[in-house]
Amino acid sequence: MAEIKSAIQLAMERTQGLVMDDKEKQSMARKELASSVVSIFRRYRENLADDVEAEAELDALKCDNETKKKIVLDLLGEEFESSGDISSFDRLFSFIRFVIDERSYRELKEIERSFADELEKEKSGIKGRILKDLSEAGIEGDSVEPNVEAWPKWLEASSEIRRSFRRQIDEWKNGIS
């Protein structure tokens, strides 16, 4: 009588001779390390770990400092893409501080300040233009407060400023890597 094998048994038989080469092992180890860094950052971002705990967890990772720094800096790019609010970068920049020197951190904070200033300047200019347009249409007064973020001109301008900020961040990352 024929033996009936489970799907797991069949899969085990088919993959029995397969092994990972060194390149695949390194890639897998780097992915696991990156996952650990993201996990540490998320706990830090949500205030589930303070500065001392987060830095200790990063230090405890089994890798060299350059690899750790590269993974944390890659996290900067990923978080930048997924976040629309500059105020959410405070915890990210504090986290990055654990793997870079003080001079590099000051440079990063200066880039952030220039980005925030540029956004505020553009927002103020667009708000002035909106108020002027509304006034010309007969809508004016102390209670008129336009929602600048909802206007297409703001969306376009802020996207351009974000692209510029991203380029500055990438240049900064290349300079310290």
Coordinates of C-alpha atoms in Angstrom, one line a residue:
M1 CA 0.0 0.0 0.0
A2 CA 1.2 3.5 -0.9
E3 CA 2.3 5.8 1.9
I4 CA 0.4 9.1 2.2
K5 CA 2.7 12.0 3.0
S6 CA 1.7 15.4 4.4
A7 CA 2.6 18.6 2.6
I8 CA 5.2 19.3 5.2
Q9 CA 6.9 16.0 4.6
L10 CA 6.9 16.6 0.9
A11 CA 8.4 20.1 1.4
M12 CA 11.0 18.8 3.7
E13 CA 12.0 16.1 1.2
R14 CA 12.3 18.6 -1.6
T15 CA 14.4 21.1 0.3
Q16 CA 16.5 18.6 2.1
G17 CA 19.7 19.3 0.1
L18 CA 19.3 23.0 -0.1
V19 CA 21.6 25.2 2.0
M20 CA 22.2 28.9 2.2
D21 CA 25.5 30.3 0.9
D22 CA 27.4 33.0 2.8
K23 CA 25.9 35.8 0.9
E24 CA 22.4 34.6 1.7
K25 CA 23.3 34.2 5.4
Q26 CA 24.7 37.7 5.6
S27 CA 21.6 39.1 3.9
M28 CA 19.3 37.2 6.3
A29 CA 21.4 38.4 9.3
R30 CA 21.2 42.0 8.1
K31 CA 17.4 41.8 7.7
E32 CA 17.1 40.4 11.2
L33 CA 19.4 43.2 12.5
A34 CA 17.3 45.8 10.7
S35 CA 14.2 44.4 12.1
S36 CA 15.6 44.6 15.6
V37 CA 16.6 48.2 15.1
V38 CA 13.1 49.1 13.9
S39 CA 11.7 47.3 16.9
I40 CA 13.9 49.3 19.3
F41 CA 13.0 52.5 17.5
R42 CA 9.3 51.9 17.6
R43 CA 9.5 51.3 21.4
Y44 CA 11.5 54.5 21.7
R45 CA 9.2 56.5 19.5
E46 CA 6.1 55.4 21.6
N47 CA 7.9 56.3 24.8
L48 CA 8.0 52.6 25.9
A49 CA 11.8 52.9 26.2
D50 CA 13.8 56.0 27.4
D51 CA 17.1 57.2 26.0
V52 CA 19.2 55.0 28.3
E53 CA 17.2 51.9 27.5
A54 CA 17.1 52.5 23.7
E55 CA 20.8 53.2 23.6
A56 CA 21.6 50.1 25.7
E57 CA 19.5 48.0 23.4
L58 CA 21.3 49.4 20.3
D59 CA 24.7 48.8 22.0
A60 CA 23.7 45.2 22.8
L61 CA 23.1 44.3 19.1
K62 CA 25.7 41.9 17.8
C63 CA 27.2 43.9 14.9
D64 CA 29.9 46.5 14.2
N65 CA 29.1 50.2 14.8
E66 CA 29.3 51.0 11.0
T67 CA 26.6 48.4 10.2
K68 CA 24.4 49.7 13.0
K69 CA 24.9 53.3 11.9
K70 CA 24.0 52.4 8.3
I71 CA 20.8 50.6 9.4
V72 CA 19.7 53.5 11.7
L73 CA 20.4 56.0 8.9
D74 CA 18.4 53.9 6.5
L75 CA 15.6 54.0 9.0
L76 CA 15.7 57.8 8.7
G77 CA 14.9 57.6 5.0
E78 CA 12.1 55.1 5.6
E79 CA 10.5 57.1 8.3
F80 CA 10.8 60.3 6.3
E81 CA 8.9 58.7 3.5
S82 CA 6.1 57.4 5.7
S83 CA 5.7 60.5 7.9
G84 CA 4.1 63.7 6.8
D85 CA 4.6 65.7 10.0
I86 CA 7.9 67.2 10.8
S87 CA 7.1 67.2 14.5
S88 CA 7.3 63.4 14.4
F89 CA 11.0 63.6 13.5
D90 CA 12.1 64.7 17.0
R91 CA 12.1 61.2 18.4
L92 CA 13.7 59.9 15.2
F93 CA 16.5 62.4 15.3
S94 CA 17.0 61.7 19.0
F95 CA 17.3 58.0 18.1
I96 CA 19.8 58.7 15.4
R97 CA 21.9 60.6 17.9
F98 CA 22.8 57.2 19.5
V99 CA 24.9 56.1 16.5
I100 CA 26.4 59.4 15.2
D101 CA 28.8 61.9 16.7
E102 CA 27.8 65.3 18.1
R103 CA 28.9 67.3 15.1
S104 CA 26.9 65.2 12.7
Y105 CA 23.9 65.5 15.0
R106 CA 24.1 69.3 15.0
E107 CA 24.3 69.3 11.2
L108 CA 21.2 67.1 11.1
K109 CA 19.3 69.4 13.5
E110 CA 20.3 72.4 11.4
I111 CA 18.9 70.8 8.3
E112 CA 15.7 70.1 10.2
R113 CA 15.5 73.7 11.4
S114 CA 16.0 75.1 7.9
F115 CA 13.3 72.7 6.7
A116 CA 10.8 73.8 9.4
D117 CA 11.6 77.5 8.7
E118 CA 11.1 77.0 4.9
L119 CA 7.8 75.3 5.5
E120 CA 6.6 78.0 7.9
K121 CA 7.7 80.7 5.5
E122 CA 5.9 79.1 2.6
K123 CA 2.8 78.4 4.7
S124 CA 2.7 82.1 5.8
G125 CA 3.0 83.3 2.2
I126 CA 0.2 81.0 0.9
K127 CA -2.0 82.0 3.8
G128 CA -1.5 85.7 2.9
R129 CA -2.4 85.0 -0.7
I130 CA -5.5 83.0 0.4
L131 CA -6.7 85.8 2.7
K132 CA -6.1 88.3 -0.1
D133 CA -8.2 86.2 -2.6
L134 CA -10.9 85.7 0.0
S135 CA -11.0 89.4 0.7
E136 CA -11.3 90.2 -3.0
A137 CA -14.3 87.9 -3.0
G138 CA -15.9 89.8 -0.1
I139 CA -14.9 87.2 2.6
E140 CA -13.0 88.9 5.3
G141 CA -12.9 89.5 9.1
D142 CA -11.2 88.3 12.2
S143 CA -13.0 84.9 12.2
V144 CA -11.7 84.0 8.7
E145 CA -8.9 81.4 9.2
P146 CA -8.1 79.5 6.1
N147 CA -7.0 75.8 6.3
V148 CA -3.8 76.2 4.4
E149 CA -3.0 72.5 4.4
A150 CA -6.1 71.8 2.3
W151 CA -5.2 74.2 -0.5
P152 CA -3.6 72.7 -3.7
K153 CA -0.9 75.4 -3.7
W154 CA 0.2 74.3 -0.2
L155 CA 0.3 70.6 -1.1
E156 CA 2.4 71.4 -4.2
A157 CA 4.8 73.7 -2.3
S158 CA 5.2 71.5 0.7
S159 CA 5.9 68.5 -1.6
E160 CA 8.7 70.5 -3.3
I161 CA 10.1 71.5 0.1
R162 CA 10.0 67.9 1.3
R163 CA 11.9 66.7 -1.8
S164 CA 14.5 69.4 -1.2
F165 CA 14.7 68.3 2.5
R166 CA 15.1 64.7 1.4
R167 CA 17.9 65.6 -0.9
Q168 CA 19.7 67.4 1.9
I169 CA 19.2 64.5 4.2
D170 CA 20.6 62.1 1.6
E171 CA 23.6 64.4 1.1
W172 CA 24.1 64.5 4.8
K173 CA 23.9 60.7 5.1
N174 CA 26.5 60.3 2.3
G175 CA 28.8 62.7 4.1
I176 CA 28.8 60.8 7.3
S177 CA 28.7 57.3 6.0

